[in-house]
Amino acid sequence: MNAAVTGAWVCLLAPLAGALAITLAGERISRRTAGWISTLTTFVAFAGALDAFIRLWARNHGDREVLSTAYTWLAAGDFEVGFQILVDPLSTVMMLVVSGVGGLIVWYSMGYMAGDDEERRYFAYMSLFVFSMLLLVEAGNFLLLLVGWGLVGLASYLLIGFWHERAEAVAAAKKAFVVNAFGDATFALALVLLVWETGTLEYPSVFERVDGLSSTIVTLVALGLLGGAVAKSAQIPLHTWLPDAMEGPTPVSALIHAATMVTAGVYLLVRTSPVFEAAVEIQHLAAILGAVTLVAAGLIALVQWDIKRVIAYSTMSQIGYMFLAAGIGAYGYAIFHLMTHAFFKALLFMSAGVVIHHLHGEQDIRRMGGLRAVLPRTHVAFGVGTLALVGIPPLAGFWSKDGIIASALATGGVLGWSLYLAALVGALLTGMYALRLYFAVWQGPPRETEDEAHTHASGQSEGPLSMLVPVGVLTCLSTIGGLLVVPGLWKPFEHWVEESAEALVHPTVAQDYATSVVAVALGLVGVWLARRAFEHGRQLVTDPTAWRILERKLYVDELYDAVFYRPAAALAVTLRQDVEGPVVERSLDEIGAGTLHAGGELSRAQSGLLRTYAITVAFAVSVLVVVFVAVR
Amino acid sequence: MIDTPKVDWFALGPTLALLGASGVALLASVLVPAWMRKGVAAGLAFLGFALAAILGGAVFAETASPETTIAGSMVQDRLGAFAQVVVGAIGAIVVLVSWAEPRRSHRGEYYALLAAAGAGMVFFVTASNLMTLFLGLEWFSLCLYVLVAYDTHRARSLEAGLKYLIVGGFGSAILLFGSALVYGATGELGFAEIAAAGAGSDPFLVAGLAMVLGGLAFKVSAAPFHMWTPDVYQGSPSSVTSFMSAATKVAAMLVLLRVLTTAFPEEREIWTVAVAVLAAVSLVWGNLAAFAQRDVKRLLAFSSVSHAGFMLVAVAAGTEAGAEALLYYLVPYAAMSVGAFAVVAARERELGRDVSLEDLAGLGWERPLLGLSLWVFMLGFAGFPLTGGMFGKLFVFTAAYEAGDWWLVVLGVLATAVSIAYYLNVVRWLYMRTGADLGVALAGGSPPRDAALEVAVALTVLVTVGSFFAAQPILDAAADAARSLPF
């Protein structure tokens, strides 16, 4: 086997082995062992990814795309599908991010979840989740991509609903799954079209043949793929599941938001960029959806009270930036922001986790405050994460976000300028909501109760080492991780990714720095607004009507509820009550009672039911006969 | 001296093997000492099914082109042989599933009946005229009526048997009446002869076709002819349910395909639309109703209705690609169906009562093999990749798309998306807290490991996953089998 791909295979299979080992071992291993199996296999995956990355780097420029097929299992003429992975610059970056950040999160969960009744189940799911995401990014053809895509949805469903005794968690898991299933369906339809029209599912052959397709077909395929990406990445209008998904344990939120799942949509847009470039309107649609999402999510984040929900909306907003970048063809920056975002978002979630852990599950920021003195180290970590999110130089978020905004400027035209403005508004909003959260949690007078203060006195307030070390590592990464791209100086990261997806726009150095000045200034204005509001003890949104609209998340949930959910629920209830109930269950009860009596009773109870069945059959046959004779 | 038709013993091999096994098992359950009756009868039935599968394989290998035998009453072709292999394999696995069924009496006769039902099915799939079609149908149905009601101590089993008998009799009557109309219109019984008679659009012929279609739709439990399915699947002993849901479906589906394509090629335009409508109704009804279920066997029953819908989508294509897709679909479906009911059977034996979703709680941790397997089956039903269910759906949709039934593709994809929700609900329950936490009381403690059932489940998992990775050989065989139909 080619040396470059061995590591990639190890990277893919190690988490799967972990998940299987934990599941098959059942209760024979201790909870702690399960945690270690999960953590170590994920780090083994990271080592594999690193190995693949280094070996790929050693290769010549232009020769960095290795397709490795373990097994071909279907060959019908030209149509071949195999278990194959693609190791190229794009997939190695994703492998490193997923396994690296994922490993840190799994490690962190060992401390966070300690004492939960079902740790083994938790770690089995986590490993499955990491495996699914790795399969998604390493897949060498659309079929495996769909496999990973489906498995990610499945794993997220299992993890969001992990605390299944909480009704909200179960509802949230279902919602996430249903919304994602919609995306999966459009994705699957796009694949069926692709198979049918191009006769192949391998990336290179599909991309070669895309140009030969009619524009209607390409548009439909791109639309189907975009549907899948929008659902998985929680972009408007399929975003409603993401905030609710906060019902899962905090490390799960970190995993979903930082390393896996929501980034899958961005990866898909970049990976299938030739399809989108052939259907430019759809690509622009992706950029527009991203722009709308980044502003709307930033606004909604201003009025949230739940610490995790604020961060959740900030994820939506940041993914919006990535969609925007991918939609205008700034692929390098899309993936770059994906990576830096993975660092600081995981960091934010993990430090929020420390806070929640410390406050025994309290998530409402109105009951927080003044934690700076109590959790000094976490305070630093959260602060770094916040500033990186706002995009203050030289932290990670600055380099990647400004690259995206500058690319919008470089695109020009009505579209480019609108996107540019939206992105700048987003930068202002980011400063506002991020600092509102920071001030509410860390500054001001302490609002701890006696009980909590007591816990604090016993030491151990910032959690065990397994929680602190990952937070520390991510703090460093969020600080320096952005230096891989410094406009005018060097852009190794961008060049690396662009070997897989050639960018359509290249902002000039002047555009880059001009944008930086404006964006950082706006970010600082946001910070200042948040600080002033905090000092005056008021909220950033003061108009009650606006507050209500934002609090109801722009009424999208209510809209879906009225259009889709209620009719479907009504139908299900009708089926159950009016068809299942009287026809089946009641008669079954009667029969149950009837058996206690004589056989004659039984046959009488039976007859009513059977008559219904027989009449249905007779009616259906009559319809068939009449129709057949009529249309013959 | 009466002229007797030439009998092709080779083509009859699979049927005779099972018939022989059934007869000897019946004798054994009277003659051998009581303590070894079950063992002998089960062993014989297992051998019978295995032999039927092997002989079916031999027929498949030896038969390049279809030939009718025994005075045109049955056909020896690869389509029938394919079905015989699948039914034989299903039967052998069901014998393993049945092994530990708690049963106080008539243990030997159970296996004799099972083998006799299998014999009827492998005969049924080779039918090439309306007479043998009806004979085969009644042959295996009569055995199933008894098997469904076999748990005489359970009211639900008795009730299911009675219901199946009466509604099934009704279905058979429709089929028989339809056959009579077709015979009246054409004066022929053989499928090929009916097609050749060229009765055109004789009202009696199409009315007969409608009724034959209705009768067979009843056996494949396509909506709205499925009403008996949930009651009967729930009431029957779980091992019988696993046999019915897989073997009956395979046999009836293939015969439906054979009758429609060989006897009524002229009326293709009518029946493709009718089958497409039945498919659509089954998809919608099966999936929606499955949502409302609490009882796992009922849920699986409605899932089986919706799968009948998917299979009918392939039939409705009315093309060789459709036939191929259907044949492929049946393999993973049969494995998943047997396996899923086997896992339910295991839980049922543990608890001593019907299994609701809540009763599955903790199974995944208490019995990792069964839990993981049920997980695989549910994902397979939902058409997840890494299981053959995914390719099955892909092939079916491709065939429908090629045939121009794009609306069925859209409906099918939507139905799949919806079905994921209730299949995953089962998975979710599996990995809930342990049963002890939820107060799921075991009847008399945890029973000992049931090795036979675990082997059976492992085999079905192997087929479910294997049909994904080894899709090619199965697809090749399906293509060979599909070629024996006149398209």
PDB file of C-alpha atoms in Angstrom, chain A residues 409-553:
ATOM      1  CA  LEU A 409     -14.614  42.674  -1.301  1.00  0.00           C
ATOM      2  CA  ALA A 410     -12.417  41.216  -4.033  1.00  0.00           C
ATOM      3  CA  THR A 411     -15.428  39.546  -5.633  1.00  0.00           C
ATOM      4  CA  GLY A 412     -16.967  42.949  -6.290  1.00  0.00           C
ATOM      5  CA  GLY A 413     -20.238  43.610  -8.077  1.00  0.00           C
ATOM      6  CA  VAL A 414     -23.610  43.892  -6.362  1.00  0.00           C
ATOM      7  CA  LEU A 415     -23.264  40.442  -4.904  1.00  0.00           C
ATOM      8  CA  GLY A 416     -19.743  40.992  -3.617  1.00  0.00           C
ATOM      9  CA  TRP A 417     -20.568  44.324  -2.016  1.00  0.00           C
ATOM     10  CA  SER A 418     -23.750  43.034  -0.385  1.00  0.00           C
ATOM     11  CA  LEU A 419     -21.889  40.071   1.021  1.00  0.00           C
ATOM     12  CA  TYR A 420     -19.113  42.385   2.155  1.00  0.00           C
ATOM     13  CA  LEU A 421     -21.572  44.598   4.016  1.00  0.00           C
ATOM     14  CA  ALA A 422     -23.336  41.626   5.591  1.00  0.00           C
ATOM     15  CA  ALA A 423     -20.013  40.236   6.719  1.00  0.00           C
ATOM     16  CA  LEU A 424     -19.050  43.552   8.290  1.00  0.00           C
ATOM     17  CA  VAL A 425     -22.388  43.804  10.095  1.00  0.00           C
ATOM     18  CA  GLY A 426     -21.681  40.275  11.293  1.00  0.00           C
ATOM     19  CA  ALA A 427     -18.327  41.399  12.658  1.00  0.00           C
ATOM     20  CA  LEU A 428     -20.036  44.157  14.662  1.00  0.00           C
ATOM     21  CA  LEU A 429     -22.684  41.753  15.970  1.00  0.00           C
ATOM     22  CA  THR A 430     -20.005  39.230  16.900  1.00  0.00           C
ATOM     23  CA  GLY A 431     -18.283  41.793  19.078  1.00  0.00           C
ATOM     24  CA  MET A 432     -21.592  42.642  20.732  1.00  0.00           C
ATOM     25  CA  TYR A 433     -22.900  39.186  21.582  1.00  0.00           C
ATOM     26  CA  ALA A 434     -19.530  37.673  22.432  1.00  0.00           C
ATOM     27  CA  LEU A 435     -18.654  40.399  24.909  1.00  0.00           C
ATOM     28  CA  ARG A 436     -22.178  40.512  26.321  1.00  0.00           C
ATOM     29  CA  LEU A 437     -21.669  36.871  27.207  1.00  0.00           C
ATOM     30  CA  TYR A 438     -18.179  37.462  28.538  1.00  0.00           C
ATOM     31  CA  PHE A 439     -19.202  40.337  30.804  1.00  0.00           C
ATOM     32  CA  ALA A 440     -22.299  38.555  32.081  1.00  0.00           C
ATOM     33  CA  VAL A 441     -20.360  35.461  33.086  1.00  0.00           C
ATOM     34  CA  TRP A 442     -17.025  36.764  34.294  1.00  0.00           C
ATOM     35  CA  GLN A 443     -17.300  40.401  35.341  1.00  0.00           C
ATOM     36  CA  GLY A 444     -19.392  42.211  37.884  1.00  0.00           C
ATOM     37  CA  PRO A 445     -20.226  41.131  41.383  1.00  0.00           C
ATOM     38  CA  PRO A 446     -20.233  37.420  42.143  1.00  0.00           C
ATOM     39  CA  ARG A 447     -23.691  35.925  42.257  1.00  0.00           C
ATOM     40  CA  GLU A 448     -22.786  32.588  43.702  1.00  0.00           C
ATOM     41  CA  THR A 449     -24.942  31.049  46.350  1.00  0.00           C
ATOM     42  CA  GLU A 450     -23.555  29.877  49.658  1.00  0.00           C
ATOM     43  CA  ASP A 451     -23.653  26.306  48.516  1.00  0.00           C
ATOM     44  CA  GLU A 452     -21.548  26.916  45.453  1.00  0.00           C
ATOM     45  CA  ALA A 453     -19.062  29.008  47.336  1.00  0.00           C
ATOM     46  CA  HIS A 454     -18.695  26.125  49.705  1.00  0.00           C
ATOM     47  CA  THR A 455     -17.774  23.760  46.874  1.00  0.00           C
ATOM     48  CA  HIS A 456     -15.266  26.266  45.743  1.00  0.00           C
ATOM     49  CA  ALA A 457     -13.615  26.328  49.119  1.00  0.00           C
ATOM     50  CA  SER A 458     -12.917  22.629  48.829  1.00  0.00           C
ATOM     51  CA  GLY A 459     -10.504  23.303  45.957  1.00  0.00           C
ATOM     52  CA  GLN A 460     -10.832  21.425  42.640  1.00  0.00           C
ATOM     53  CA  SER A 461     -13.049  24.219  41.362  1.00  0.00           C
ATOM     54  CA  GLU A 462     -11.808  24.181  37.801  1.00  0.00           C
ATOM     55  CA  GLY A 463     -12.236  20.497  37.287  1.00  0.00           C
ATOM     56  CA  PRO A 464      -9.831  17.588  36.962  1.00  0.00           C
ATOM     57  CA  LEU A 465      -6.669  17.564  34.902  1.00  0.00           C
ATOM     58  CA  SER A 466      -8.348  15.763  32.025  1.00  0.00           C
ATOM     59  CA  MET A 467     -10.505  18.862  31.583  1.00  0.00           C
ATOM     60  CA  LEU A 468      -7.818  21.472  32.108  1.00  0.00           C
ATOM     61  CA  VAL A 469      -5.158  20.129  29.755  1.00  0.00           C
ATOM     62  CA  PRO A 470      -7.363  20.093  26.628  1.00  0.00           C
ATOM     63  CA  VAL A 471      -8.567  23.587  27.489  1.00  0.00           C
ATOM     64  CA  GLY A 472      -4.947  24.713  27.795  1.00  0.00           C
ATOM     65  CA  VAL A 473      -3.955  23.164  24.488  1.00  0.00           C
ATOM     66  CA  LEU A 474      -6.868  24.810  22.718  1.00  0.00           C
ATOM     67  CA  THR A 475      -6.060  28.160  24.300  1.00  0.00           C
ATOM     68  CA  CYS A 476      -2.620  27.980  22.711  1.00  0.00           C
ATOM     69  CA  LEU A 477      -4.051  26.911  19.367  1.00  0.00           C
ATOM     70  CA  SER A 478      -6.610  29.714  19.418  1.00  0.00           C
ATOM     71  CA  THR A 479      -3.806  32.153  20.087  1.00  0.00           C
ATOM     72  CA  ILE A 480      -1.334  31.129  17.432  1.00  0.00           C
ATOM     73  CA  GLY A 481      -3.372  28.934  15.086  1.00  0.00           C
ATOM     74  CA  GLY A 482      -4.130  31.841  12.773  1.00  0.00           C
ATOM     75  CA  LEU A 483      -0.556  32.595  11.925  1.00  0.00           C
ATOM     76  CA  LEU A 484      -0.625  30.028   9.129  1.00  0.00           C
ATOM     77  CA  VAL A 485      -1.922  32.725   6.842  1.00  0.00           C
ATOM     78  CA  VAL A 486      -0.494  36.224   7.083  1.00  0.00           C
ATOM     79  CA  PRO A 487      -1.445  38.288   4.045  1.00  0.00           C
ATOM     80  CA  GLY A 488       1.549  39.668   2.193  1.00  0.00           C
ATOM     81  CA  LEU A 489       3.915  37.480   4.142  1.00  0.00           C
ATOM     82  CA  TRP A 490       3.049  33.882   3.651  1.00  0.00           C
ATOM     83  CA  LYS A 491      -0.053  31.765   3.015  1.00  0.00           C
ATOM     84  CA  PRO A 492       1.027  28.125   3.283  1.00  0.00           C
ATOM     85  CA  PHE A 493      -2.381  26.987   4.488  1.00  0.00           C
ATOM     86  CA  GLU A 494      -4.311  28.616   1.709  1.00  0.00           C
ATOM     87  CA  HIS A 495      -1.946  27.220  -0.921  1.00  0.00           C
ATOM     88  CA  TRP A 496      -2.144  23.796   0.626  1.00  0.00           C
ATOM     89  CA  VAL A 497      -5.952  23.662   0.467  1.00  0.00           C
ATOM     90  CA  GLU A 498      -6.056  25.223  -2.964  1.00  0.00           C
ATOM     91  CA  GLU A 499      -4.236  22.264  -4.369  1.00  0.00           C
ATOM     92  CA  SER A 500      -7.557  20.479  -3.883  1.00  0.00           C
ATOM     93  CA  ALA A 501      -9.883  23.320  -4.788  1.00  0.00           C
ATOM     94  CA  GLU A 502      -8.541  26.202  -6.818  1.00  0.00           C
ATOM     95  CA  ALA A 503      -9.905  29.473  -5.410  1.00  0.00           C
ATOM     96  CA  LEU A 504     -11.903  31.818  -7.618  1.00  0.00           C
ATOM     97  CA  VAL A 505     -10.965  35.015  -5.819  1.00  0.00           C
ATOM     98  CA  HIS A 506      -7.659  36.247  -4.456  1.00  0.00           C
ATOM     99  CA  PRO A 507      -7.872  39.447  -2.438  1.00  0.00           C
ATOM    100  CA  THR A 508      -4.911  41.743  -2.832  1.00  0.00           C
ATOM    101  CA  VAL A 509      -2.754  42.582   0.152  1.00  0.00           C
ATOM    102  CA  ALA A 510      -4.206  46.094   0.201  1.00  0.00           C
ATOM    103  CA  GLN A 511      -7.744  44.757   0.250  1.00  0.00           C
ATOM    104  CA  ASP A 512      -6.760  42.389   3.015  1.00  0.00           C
ATOM    105  CA  TYR A 513      -5.370  45.021   5.329  1.00  0.00           C
ATOM    106  CA  ALA A 514      -7.990  47.645   4.518  1.00  0.00           C
ATOM    107  CA  THR A 515     -10.648  45.097   5.415  1.00  0.00           C
ATOM    108  CA  SER A 516      -8.814  44.179   8.577  1.00  0.00           C
ATOM    109  CA  VAL A 517      -8.835  47.756   9.775  1.00  0.00           C
ATOM    110  CA  VAL A 518     -12.562  48.147   9.157  1.00  0.00           C
ATOM    111  CA  ALA A 519     -13.495  44.754  10.552  1.00  0.00           C
ATOM    112  CA  VAL A 520     -11.396  45.073  13.676  1.00  0.00           C
ATOM    113  CA  ALA A 521     -12.733  48.571  14.233  1.00  0.00           C
ATOM    114  CA  LEU A 522     -16.295  47.302  13.942  1.00  0.00           C
ATOM    115  CA  GLY A 523     -15.486  44.419  16.254  1.00  0.00           C
ATOM    116  CA  LEU A 524     -14.128  46.875  18.786  1.00  0.00           C
ATOM    117  CA  VAL A 525     -17.233  49.053  18.425  1.00  0.00           C
ATOM    118  CA  GLY A 526     -19.236  45.946  19.241  1.00  0.00           C
ATOM    119  CA  VAL A 527     -17.037  45.330  22.252  1.00  0.00           C
ATOM    120  CA  TRP A 528     -17.477  48.920  23.382  1.00  0.00           C
ATOM    121  CA  LEU A 529     -21.263  48.757  22.966  1.00  0.00           C
ATOM    122  CA  ALA A 530     -21.382  45.559  24.984  1.00  0.00           C
ATOM    123  CA  ARG A 531     -19.223  47.096  27.698  1.00  0.00           C
ATOM    124  CA  ARG A 532     -21.326  50.237  27.923  1.00  0.00           C
ATOM    125  CA  ALA A 533     -24.535  48.259  28.096  1.00  0.00           C
ATOM    126  CA  PHE A 534     -23.021  46.102  30.794  1.00  0.00           C
ATOM    127  CA  GLU A 535     -21.884  49.045  32.832  1.00  0.00           C
ATOM    128  CA  HIS A 536     -25.300  50.647  32.614  1.00  0.00           C
ATOM    129  CA  GLY A 537     -26.918  47.359  33.476  1.00  0.00           C
ATOM    130  CA  ARG A 538     -29.106  47.181  30.406  1.00  0.00           C
ATOM    131  CA  GLN A 539     -29.421  44.886  27.436  1.00  0.00           C
ATOM    132  CA  LEU A 540     -28.111  45.447  23.934  1.00  0.00           C
ATOM    133  CA  VAL A 541     -31.580  45.148  22.441  1.00  0.00           C
ATOM    134  CA  THR A 542     -33.918  47.533  24.212  1.00  0.00           C
ATOM    135  CA  ASP A 543     -36.945  47.630  21.934  1.00  0.00           C
ATOM    136  CA  PRO A 544     -39.425  45.076  23.360  1.00  0.00           C
ATOM    137  CA  THR A 545     -40.899  44.157  19.968  1.00  0.00           C
ATOM    138  CA  ALA A 546     -37.496  43.499  18.461  1.00  0.00           C
ATOM    139  CA  TRP A 547     -36.564  41.551  21.564  1.00  0.00           C
ATOM    140  CA  ARG A 548     -39.629  39.343  21.260  1.00  0.00           C
ATOM    141  CA  ILE A 549     -39.073  38.666  17.580  1.00  0.00           C
ATOM    142  CA  LEU A 550     -35.479  37.732  18.174  1.00  0.00           C
ATOM    143  CA  GLU A 551     -36.340  35.665  21.203  1.00  0.00           C
ATOM    144  CA  ARG A 552     -38.751  33.636  19.083  1.00  0.00           C
ATOM    145  CA  LYS A 553     -35.911  33.055  16.635  1.00  0.00           C
TER     146      LYS A 553
END
